Amino acid sequence: WDRGLLSGASQKAEVICNYHVGETVMSLEKTVLIPGGPEALVYTTLSGTIGMLVPFTSKEDIDFFQHLEMHLRQEYQTLSGRDHLTFRSYYFPVKSVIDGDLCEQFNTIDPIKRSSIAEELDRTATEVSKKLEDIRTRYAF
């Protein structure tokens, strides 16, 4: 055994992201869902939820979706009334993960709020919806 940092632990890991799924993850698989498409991590949970963690390919996409998520956290009210960031940071603070489920709620909110959020992002509501559709089809459909 290596005797060094971390009380001699021979396998050391670096935390690159944190995200509370909300359930117990039972399986995690690195896979490609579209032939020739990019790889993604697909997970399943104890209650049957299927989720996916996908990497962004451009800094522009990261900035866009971070800002969209930030605006939706303020505008979108959950059914339980619980703060979204508090839920996703239940055990550890969210780090380097954007909540696609929250971003998908953009199309379900009031059209006036949708327009104001899109305006804050310097886009039209149609362009934001199109961007959401593009990221969805790039990995899954």
XYZ file of C-alpha atoms in Angstrom:
141
model
C 0.000 0.000 0.000
C 1.086 3.498 -0.705
C 1.818 5.424 2.422
C 1.412 9.077 1.694
C -1.447 11.524 1.548
C -4.932 10.664 2.817
C -3.724 8.195 5.448
C -2.109 5.952 2.895
C -5.130 5.481 0.604
C -3.762 3.884 -2.552
C -6.642 5.064 -4.752
C -7.274 8.789 -4.677
C -10.078 10.512 -6.553
C -10.703 14.113 -7.453
C -14.255 15.457 -7.226
C -15.052 17.190 -10.516
C -18.820 17.547 -10.082
C -21.572 17.211 -7.454
C -25.287 16.796 -8.045
C -28.086 15.365 -5.871
C -30.280 13.141 -8.055
C -32.917 12.780 -5.345
C -32.977 8.980 -5.327
C -30.625 6.044 -4.879
C -28.675 5.402 -8.082
C -28.564 1.666 -8.818
C -26.610 1.572 -12.081
C -24.307 3.866 -13.998
C -23.206 3.138 -17.560
C -21.039 5.084 -19.996
C -22.717 4.659 -23.370
C -23.558 6.130 -26.770
C -27.296 6.381 -27.474
C -27.005 7.527 -31.088
C -24.648 5.692 -33.456
C -21.649 7.958 -33.993
C -22.841 10.331 -31.267
C -20.987 11.519 -28.168
C -20.704 9.403 -25.022
C -22.912 10.045 -22.000
C -23.414 8.596 -18.523
C -26.825 6.953 -18.189
C -28.070 6.085 -14.714
C -31.104 4.314 -13.286
C -32.508 4.691 -9.803
C -34.227 2.439 -7.318
C -37.679 3.782 -8.208
C -37.143 3.365 -11.971
C -36.015 6.824 -13.036
C -33.652 6.887 -16.005
C -31.350 9.892 -16.170
C -28.399 11.018 -18.216
C -25.320 13.153 -17.632
C -23.978 14.607 -20.870
C -20.914 16.772 -21.478
C -21.256 20.109 -23.212
C -19.137 20.594 -26.311
C -18.744 24.367 -26.273
C -18.203 27.126 -23.751
C -21.069 29.043 -25.394
C -23.513 26.227 -24.528
C -22.269 26.116 -20.947
C -22.728 29.872 -20.492
C -26.156 29.849 -22.139
C -27.546 26.974 -20.060
C -26.022 28.263 -16.806
C -27.788 31.582 -17.316
C -31.034 29.879 -18.322
C -30.892 27.693 -15.222
C -30.173 30.727 -13.032
C -33.209 32.603 -14.387
C -35.472 29.570 -14.103
C -34.455 29.013 -10.479
C -35.850 32.455 -9.729
C -38.975 32.277 -11.913
C -40.114 28.649 -11.815
C -41.969 27.442 -8.717
C -41.781 23.731 -7.891
C -44.882 21.782 -6.874
C -43.561 21.333 -3.341
C -42.483 24.965 -3.033
C -38.967 23.831 -2.150
C -35.983 25.837 -3.340
C -34.409 24.106 -6.344
C -30.794 24.860 -5.454
C -31.299 23.623 -1.891
C -32.695 20.320 -3.200
C -29.931 19.719 -5.765
C -27.317 20.616 -3.131
C -28.785 18.333 -0.454
C -25.512 16.638 0.587
C -22.882 18.730 -1.199
C -23.162 22.015 -3.125
C -23.925 21.593 -6.828
C -20.686 21.789 -8.778
C -20.176 21.736 -12.560
C -23.642 20.329 -13.372
C -26.556 22.071 -15.090
C -30.042 20.709 -14.366
C -31.580 19.803 -17.713
C -34.941 18.992 -16.098
C -35.181 22.547 -14.828
C -34.097 23.993 -18.188
C -36.794 21.905 -19.919
C -39.413 23.707 -17.797
C -38.791 26.834 -19.873
C -41.428 25.719 -22.394
C -44.062 25.189 -19.682
C -43.900 28.554 -17.940
C -46.118 31.545 -18.629
C -45.412 33.121 -22.069
C -44.756 36.538 -20.506
C -42.126 35.094 -18.150
C -40.716 33.052 -21.024
C -40.271 36.192 -23.118
C -38.656 38.115 -20.268
C -36.168 35.297 -19.575
C -35.328 35.026 -23.281
C -34.846 38.787 -23.425
C -32.390 38.581 -20.497
C -30.472 35.960 -22.510
C -30.448 38.254 -25.590
C -32.552 35.785 -27.576
C -36.171 35.214 -28.499
C -38.282 32.598 -26.734
C -38.328 30.582 -29.968
C -34.522 30.582 -30.144
C -34.266 29.359 -26.535
C -36.772 26.577 -27.245
C -34.815 25.634 -30.369
C -31.565 25.483 -28.369
C -33.233 23.171 -25.831
C -34.493 20.976 -28.671
C -31.006 20.847 -30.240
C -29.297 19.722 -27.054
C -31.997 17.093 -26.496
C -31.679 15.627 -29.988
C -27.888 15.735 -29.955
C -27.721 13.016 -27.298
C -30.976 11.131 -27.030
C -33.323 11.052 -30.001
